[in-house]
Coordinates of C-alpha atoms and ligand atoms in Angstrom, one line a residue:
M1175 CA 0.4 -9.4 21.1
L1176 CA 3.5 -9.5 23.5
V1177 CA 4.6 -6.6 25.4
D1178 CA 7.8 -7.6 27.0
G1179 CA 7.0 -11.5 26.3
K1180 CA 3.3 -11.1 27.8
P1181 CA 0.2 -11.6 26.3
F1182 CA -1.7 -8.5 26.1
R1183 CA -5.2 -7.6 24.3
T1184 CA -5.9 -3.1 24.4
I1185 CA -9.0 -4.1 26.2
W1186 CA -10.4 -6.6 28.7
P1187 CA -12.6 -7.4 31.3
N1188 CA -11.6 -8.1 35.1
T1189 CA -12.9 -10.1 37.2
D1190 CA -14.0 -7.5 40.0
G1191 CA -16.4 -5.8 37.0
S1192 CA -14.4 -3.4 35.8
V1193 CA -12.2 -3.6 32.0
G1194 CA -9.2 -2.8 31.4
I1195 CA -7.5 -0.8 29.2
I1196 CA -4.0 0.3 27.3
D1197 CA -2.7 4.1 27.9
Q1198 CA -2.3 4.9 24.1
T1199 CA -1.7 8.6 25.2
R1200 CA 1.5 7.5 27.0
L1201 CA 2.7 5.6 24.2
P1202 CA 5.7 5.1 23.1
H1203 CA 7.4 6.7 26.3
E1204 CA 5.6 4.4 28.7
F1205 CA 3.1 1.7 28.8
E1206 CA 0.8 1.7 31.0
T1207 CA -2.7 0.1 32.1
L1208 CA -5.9 2.1 33.3
T1209 CA -9.1 0.7 35.0
L1210 CA -12.4 1.6 33.6
R1211 CA -15.0 1.3 36.2
D1212 CA -18.1 3.1 35.1
M1213 CA -19.5 4.2 31.4
P1214 CA -18.2 7.4 31.6
A1215 CA -14.7 6.3 32.4
A1216 CA -15.2 5.0 29.1
A1217 CA -17.0 7.1 27.5
K1218 CA -14.2 9.4 28.3
A1219 CA -11.4 7.1 27.2
I1220 CA -12.9 6.8 23.6
K1221 CA -13.0 11.1 23.6
T1222 CA -9.8 12.0 25.0
M1223 CA -7.7 8.5 22.7
I1224 CA -7.0 6.6 25.6
V1225 CA -8.6 4.3 23.4
R1226 CA -9.1 4.9 19.3
G1227 CA -8.9 3.2 16.4
A1228 CA -12.3 2.2 14.9
P1229 CA -12.9 -1.4 16.2
L1230 CA -11.6 -0.6 19.6
I1231 CA -13.9 2.2 20.0
G1232 CA -16.7 -0.4 19.1
A1233 CA -15.0 -2.8 21.5
T1234 CA -14.5 -0.3 24.2
A1235 CA -18.7 1.4 23.5
A1236 CA -19.3 -2.4 24.1
Y1237 CA -18.1 -2.6 27.4
G1238 CA -19.0 0.9 28.4
M1239 CA -22.6 -0.6 28.3
A1240 CA -22.0 -3.5 29.8
L1241 CA -20.5 -0.8 32.4
A1242 CA -24.1 1.4 32.4
M1243 CA -25.6 -1.9 32.3
A1244 CA -24.2 -2.6 36.0
E1245 CA -25.3 0.3 37.5
D1246 CA -28.6 1.2 36.0
P1247 CA -30.0 -1.5 33.3
S1248 CA -33.4 0.3 32.8
D1249 CA -34.4 1.7 30.0
A1250 CA -33.4 4.9 30.8
G1251 CA -30.4 3.7 31.3
L1252 CA -29.8 2.3 28.8
A1253 CA -31.1 4.8 26.1
A1254 CA -28.6 7.3 28.6
A1255 CA -25.9 5.3 27.9
Y1256 CA -26.7 4.9 24.1
D1257 CA -26.3 8.8 23.7
S1258 CA -23.1 8.8 26.4
L1259 CA -21.3 7.1 24.2
Y1260 CA -22.3 7.8 20.6
A1261 CA -21.7 11.0 21.3
T1262 CA -17.7 10.2 21.9
R1263 CA -16.5 10.6 18.1
P1264 CA -18.2 11.0 15.0
T1265 CA -16.5 9.1 12.1
A1266 CA -15.7 5.1 12.9
V1267 CA -18.6 3.7 12.1
N1268 CA -17.5 0.3 15.0
L1269 CA -19.1 2.8 17.0
R1270 CA -23.0 2.9 16.1
W1271 CA -22.6 -0.9 14.5
A1272 CA -21.6 -1.9 18.5
L1273 CA -23.8 0.3 20.3
D1274 CA -26.6 -0.8 17.7
D1275 CA -26.0 -4.6 18.1
L1276 CA -25.8 -4.0 22.4
R1277 CA -29.5 -1.8 22.2
A1278 CA -31.6 -4.2 20.2
R1279 CA -30.4 -7.5 22.1
L1280 CA -30.8 -5.7 25.6
S1281 CA -34.0 -3.3 24.8
A1282 CA -35.7 -7.2 24.5
L1283 CA -34.4 -8.3 27.6
P1284 CA -36.0 -7.4 31.5
P1285 CA -33.8 -5.1 33.0
A1286 CA -32.5 -7.7 35.6
E1287 CA -31.3 -9.6 32.8
R1288 CA -29.5 -6.5 30.8
A1289 CA -25.9 -6.4 32.1
A1290 CA -24.9 -9.9 32.2
A1291 CA -26.2 -10.3 28.3
A1292 CA -24.0 -6.9 28.0
W1293 CA -20.5 -8.2 29.3
K1294 CA -21.3 -11.6 27.6
R1295 CA -21.9 -10.0 24.2
A1296 CA -19.3 -7.2 24.3
A1297 CA -16.6 -10.3 25.4
E1298 CA -17.9 -11.4 21.8
I1299 CA -17.8 -8.2 19.7
A1300 CA -14.1 -8.5 21.1
D1301 CA -13.2 -12.2 20.5
E1302 CA -15.2 -11.7 16.3
D1303 CA -12.7 -8.3 16.3
V1304 CA -9.7 -10.7 17.3
A1305 CA -11.2 -13.3 14.6
I1306 CA -11.8 -10.8 12.1
C1307 CA -8.0 -9.3 12.0
E1308 CA -6.9 -12.5 11.2
A1309 CA -8.4 -14.1 8.9
I1310 CA -7.8 -10.1 7.1
G1311 CA -4.3 -10.7 7.5
D1312 CA -4.4 -14.4 6.3
H1313 CA -6.5 -12.8 3.1
G1314 CA -3.8 -10.3 3.4
L1315 CA -0.5 -12.2 3.4
K1316 CA -2.0 -13.0 0.1
L1317 CA -1.3 -9.9 -1.5
I1318 CA 1.9 -9.8 0.3
E1319 CA 3.3 -13.2 -1.0
E1320 CA 2.9 -12.2 -4.3
A1321 CA 4.3 -9.3 -4.3
A1322 CA 7.2 -11.4 -2.9
A1323 CA 6.8 -13.5 -6.0
R1324 CA 7.5 -10.4 -8.4
K1325 CA 11.4 -9.4 -6.5
P1326 CA 12.6 -12.7 -5.6
G1327 CA 15.4 -12.4 -2.9
E1328 CA 14.3 -9.1 -2.3
T1329 CA 12.7 -7.1 0.7
V1330 CA 8.6 -6.2 0.0
Q1331 CA 8.2 -2.7 0.8
I1332 CA 5.4 -1.7 2.3
L1333 CA 4.1 1.8 3.6
T1334 CA 1.0 2.5 5.9
H1335 CA -0.8 5.4 7.3
C1336 CA -1.6 6.3 11.1
N1337 CA -2.8 3.3 13.4
A1338 CA -4.0 0.4 12.0
G1339 CA -2.6 -2.0 14.3
W1340 CA -3.6 -4.6 17.0
L1341 CA -3.4 -1.3 19.2
A1342 CA -6.3 -0.1 17.3
T1343 CA -8.5 -3.1 17.2
V1344 CA -8.4 -6.0 20.1
D1345 CA -5.5 -7.8 18.4
W1346 CA -3.6 -7.8 15.1
G1347 CA -5.1 -4.6 13.8
T1348 CA -6.5 -4.4 11.0
A1349 CA -3.5 -3.0 8.4
T1350 CA -0.9 -4.6 9.7
A1351 CA -2.4 -7.6 10.2
P1352 CA -1.0 -9.3 6.7
I1353 CA 2.4 -7.4 7.7
Y1354 CA 2.9 -9.5 11.0
K1355 CA 1.9 -12.7 9.0
A1356 CA 4.1 -12.3 6.4
H1357 CA 7.1 -11.1 9.1
D1358 CA 6.5 -14.2 11.0
A1359 CA 6.0 -16.3 7.5
G1360 CA 9.7 -15.6 6.8
I1361 CA 8.9 -13.1 3.5
P1362 CA 11.3 -10.3 4.4
V1363 CA 9.2 -7.1 4.5
H1364 CA 9.9 -3.8 5.5
V1365 CA 7.4 -0.8 6.7
W1366 CA 7.3 2.7 5.7
V1367 CA 5.4 4.0 8.5
D1368 CA 3.9 7.1 8.2
E1369 CA 4.2 9.9 11.3
T1370 CA 0.2 11.0 10.7
R1371 CA 0.1 14.3 12.1
P1372 CA -0.8 15.7 14.0
R1373 CA -1.0 13.1 16.6
N1374 CA 1.5 11.2 15.3
Q1375 CA -0.2 7.3 15.7
G1376 CA 2.2 6.3 13.3
A1377 CA 5.2 7.4 15.2
S1378 CA 3.7 6.6 18.1
L1379 CA 2.6 3.6 17.9
T1380 CA 2.5 1.9 14.8
C1381 CA 6.0 1.8 15.2
W1382 CA 6.0 1.3 18.8
E1383 CA 4.3 -2.5 17.8
L1384 CA 5.7 -2.9 14.6
G1385 CA 8.7 -3.0 17.1
R1386 CA 8.1 -4.9 19.8
H1387 CA 6.7 -7.7 17.3
G1388 CA 10.5 -7.6 15.7
V1389 CA 9.2 -5.7 11.9
P1390 CA 11.6 -4.0 10.5
H1391 CA 10.1 -0.5 9.6
T1392 CA 11.1 3.2 8.9
L1393 CA 9.4 6.6 10.3
V1394 CA 8.4 8.5 7.7
V1395 CA 7.4 12.3 7.3
D1396 CA 3.8 12.4 5.8
N1397 CA 5.2 14.4 2.9
A1398 CA 7.4 11.2 2.0
G1399 CA 4.9 9.5 0.4
G1400 CA 4.9 10.7 -3.1
H1401 CA 8.7 10.2 -3.3
L1402 CA 9.2 6.7 -1.8
M1403 CA 6.6 5.7 -5.0
Q1404 CA 8.0 8.0 -7.1
R1405 CA 11.5 6.3 -6.7
G1406 CA 9.8 2.3 -6.5
Q1407 CA 10.7 2.1 -2.8
V1408 CA 7.0 0.9 -2.3
D1409 CA 5.9 -2.3 -3.5
L1410 CA 2.2 -1.8 -2.2
C1411 CA 0.1 0.5 0.3
I1412 CA -1.8 -0.8 3.7
V1413 CA -4.0 1.0 5.9
G1414 CA -7.2 0.7 7.4
T1415 CA -10.1 2.3 7.7
D1416 CA -13.0 4.0 10.3
R1417 CA -15.7 4.1 7.6
T1418 CA -16.2 2.7 4.4
V1419 CA -19.2 2.6 2.9
A1420 CA -21.2 0.3 0.4
N1421 CA -19.9 1.8 -2.7
G1422 CA -16.2 1.2 -1.3
D1423 CA -15.2 5.1 -0.7
V1424 CA -13.1 5.0 2.2
C1425 CA -12.6 7.3 5.0
N1426 CA -9.1 7.2 7.1
K1427 CA -7.5 9.1 9.1
I1428 CA -6.1 12.3 7.3
G1429 CA -3.6 12.0 4.4
T1430 CA -5.0 8.5 3.2
Y1431 CA -6.1 10.4 -0.2
L1432 CA -2.6 12.2 -0.8
K1433 CA -0.9 8.7 -0.3
A1434 CA -3.4 7.1 -2.3
L1435 CA -3.2 9.6 -5.2
A1436 CA 0.5 9.0 -5.5
A1437 CA 0.1 5.6 -5.7
A1438 CA -2.2 6.0 -8.3
A1439 CA -0.4 8.1 -10.4
H1440 CA 3.2 5.7 -9.7
N1441 CA 0.9 2.4 -10.1
V1442 CA 1.6 1.0 -6.9
P1443 CA -1.2 -1.2 -5.5
F1444 CA -4.1 0.6 -2.2
Y1445 CA -5.1 -1.5 -0.3
V1446 CA -7.3 -1.2 2.3
A1447 CA -7.9 -3.4 5.3
L1448 CA -11.8 -3.9 5.9
P1449 CA -13.5 -5.5 9.0
S1450 CA -17.1 -6.0 8.5
P1451 CA -18.5 -3.9 10.9
T1452 CA -16.3 -0.8 9.5
I1453 CA -19.0 -0.9 6.8
D1454 CA -21.8 1.8 6.8
W1455 CA -24.4 -0.3 4.8
R1456 CA -26.7 2.8 5.2
L1457 CA -24.8 5.3 3.3
T1458 CA -23.6 5.3 -0.3
D1459 CA -21.5 7.8 -0.9
G1460 CA -17.9 8.6 0.9
F1461 CA -18.7 12.6 1.3
A1462 CA -21.9 11.6 3.4
I1463 CA -19.6 11.2 6.2
P1464 CA -19.3 13.3 9.7
I1465 CA -15.5 14.0 9.5
E1466 CA -14.5 14.8 12.8
E1467 CA -12.9 18.2 13.6
R1468 CA -11.1 18.2 16.1
A1469 CA -8.8 21.1 18.6
E1470 CA -6.6 23.5 17.1
S1471 CA -3.9 22.5 19.9
E1472 CA -3.4 19.4 18.3
V1473 CA -2.1 21.1 14.9
T1474 CA 0.0 24.4 16.9
E1475 CA 1.2 22.1 19.3
M1476 CA 3.1 18.9 19.8
W1477 CA 4.1 16.5 22.7
G1478 CA 7.3 15.5 23.0
K1479 CA 9.8 13.7 25.4
T1480 CA 12.0 15.8 27.5
P1481 CA 16.1 14.6 28.0
E1482 CA 14.8 14.5 31.2
G1483 CA 12.1 12.2 30.8
A1484 CA 9.2 14.3 31.1
L1485 CA 6.4 14.4 28.6
T1486 CA 5.7 17.5 27.8
R1487 CA 3.0 19.9 25.0
V1488 CA 5.3 22.1 22.8
R1489 CA 4.2 25.2 20.5
I1490 CA 5.1 25.3 16.7
T1491 CA 3.9 28.5 15.6
P1492 CA 3.8 31.8 16.1
E1493 CA 0.9 32.5 19.1
T1494 CA -1.6 34.1 16.6
T1495 CA -1.7 31.4 14.3
P1496 CA -5.3 29.4 14.2
G1497 CA -5.3 25.6 13.6
A1498 CA -7.7 23.4 11.0
N1499 CA -7.8 20.1 12.5
P1500 CA -10.1 17.2 9.6
A1501 CA -8.7 14.3 11.7
F1502 CA -10.6 12.1 8.6
D1503 CA -10.7 12.6 4.4
V1504 CA -11.8 10.0 2.0
T1505 CA -10.3 8.4 -0.8
P1506 CA -13.0 7.8 -3.5
A1507 CA -13.2 4.0 -4.3
A1508 CA -11.7 4.7 -8.1
L1509 CA -8.1 4.7 -6.4
V1510 CA -8.7 1.5 -4.1
T1511 CA -7.2 -1.5 -5.7
A1512 CA -8.5 -3.7 -3.4
L1513 CA -10.5 -4.3 -0.1
I1514 CA -9.4 -6.7 2.1
T1515 CA -12.0 -7.9 4.4
E1516 CA -11.9 -10.8 6.6
R1517 CA -13.8 -13.2 3.9
G1518 CA -11.9 -12.3 1.6
V1519 CA -10.3 -9.8 -1.2
C1520 CA -13.1 -7.7 -3.6
A1521 CA -13.1 -4.4 -5.3
A1522 CA -13.7 -1.5 -4.1
S1523 CA -17.3 -0.9 -5.5
T1524 CA -21.3 -1.9 -5.0
E1525 CA -20.1 -5.4 -6.8
G1526 CA -16.8 -6.2 -5.0
L1527 CA -18.7 -5.6 -1.7
A1528 CA -22.5 -6.6 -2.0
G1529 CA -20.3 -9.9 -3.9
L1530 CA -18.5 -11.2 -0.2
F1531 CA -21.5 -9.6 1.9
P1532 CA -24.7 -10.1 -0.3
D1533 CA -26.7 -10.7 3.7
H1534 CA -25.7 -7.0 5.1
A1535 CA -26.1 -6.0 1.6
K1536 CA -29.8 -6.8 1.2
A1537 CA -31.1 -5.7 4.2
A1538 CA -29.2 -2.2 4.1
Ligands
MRU1972 O1 -8.0 9.0 15.7 P1 -8.2 7.8 15.5 O2 -6.6 7.1 15.8 O3 -8.8 6.8 16.4 O4 -7.7 7.0 13.9 C1 -7.3 5.8 14.0 C2 -7.4 5.8 12.0 O5 -7.6 6.1 11.6 C3 -7.1 3.8 11.5 O6 -6.0 4.0 10.3 C4 -8.7 3.6 11.6 O7 -9.3 3.3 13.0 C5 -8.3 2.1 10.8 S1 -8.6 0.7 12.6 C6 -8.1 -0.8 12.0

């Protein structure tokens, strides 16, 4: 997507053997790029959420393997890189998917050939992610067109949670891809953006990228979604996912489940944009997904920008109040209207997913 008129992806290889990324912890206040020069830097960027979002975590892990192979392509180096990168974040399955893919390809090669193969495969994974997200956009566009046809001349109101935008992927985004496609096609859309406490990816990242692309949007507190749906102010919800299992249960940023419950109560279609590397074919029950527990300081403190322009943290609770910080929740498949994948739209069910991905379903 464009940033100040210049096309950007969220991750890119540099000619000197390093990797460029956008520092997402500085947005929306500052747009800064960073350079990853070795595997530990890639692991740290994932762990500290300088990069985040399931598909981008996978792409960063792939480039992390390439950085590792440039330094130590031995079997021991390969195993150590896999373990370090795998330990960064537990929920988004794209991490394991990318690491398994790289390890399987690289371990079949002599060490001298591993670095070149890893760089090539990391670039392919990034390119594939862009193509997958664009295809999700094309399939999801049809759902927005249908919603627009139900209210001619009026704006289609879409609610999204967290950031499943281009910043969470390599480009396009998953939940945002249909929105960008609809906006670009001249369909009037407006997006309700959940702030997404505690890290505020909606407020900081989704608002930033929608604004840069000119998509009309409004920030709401996480608790507003039910009210908006009850008043008929939401035509459809589209969210992303960090891991969807073979029966269609969806794990996504904490708070997604509450939106799905409200959507079901008010007959608002609830769609999940799902790239296939985010499907965990090994699991058949969403409650088996590991839920990341993050630092309580993310709950008890907030980041903000002072009038003087400094980024600073402030405490919002009494000093002694503890905070709990489960970062994801599971929305049962029954609450999901449909999954929007790169192969088309399907029911959130074993049959629905197996129908679109018979090859993967059989191999699992
Ligand atoms: O903790 P984060 O910011 O990595 O969580 C991101 C989300 O929950 C997104 O909705 C999800 O990764 C989908 S990304 C296209």
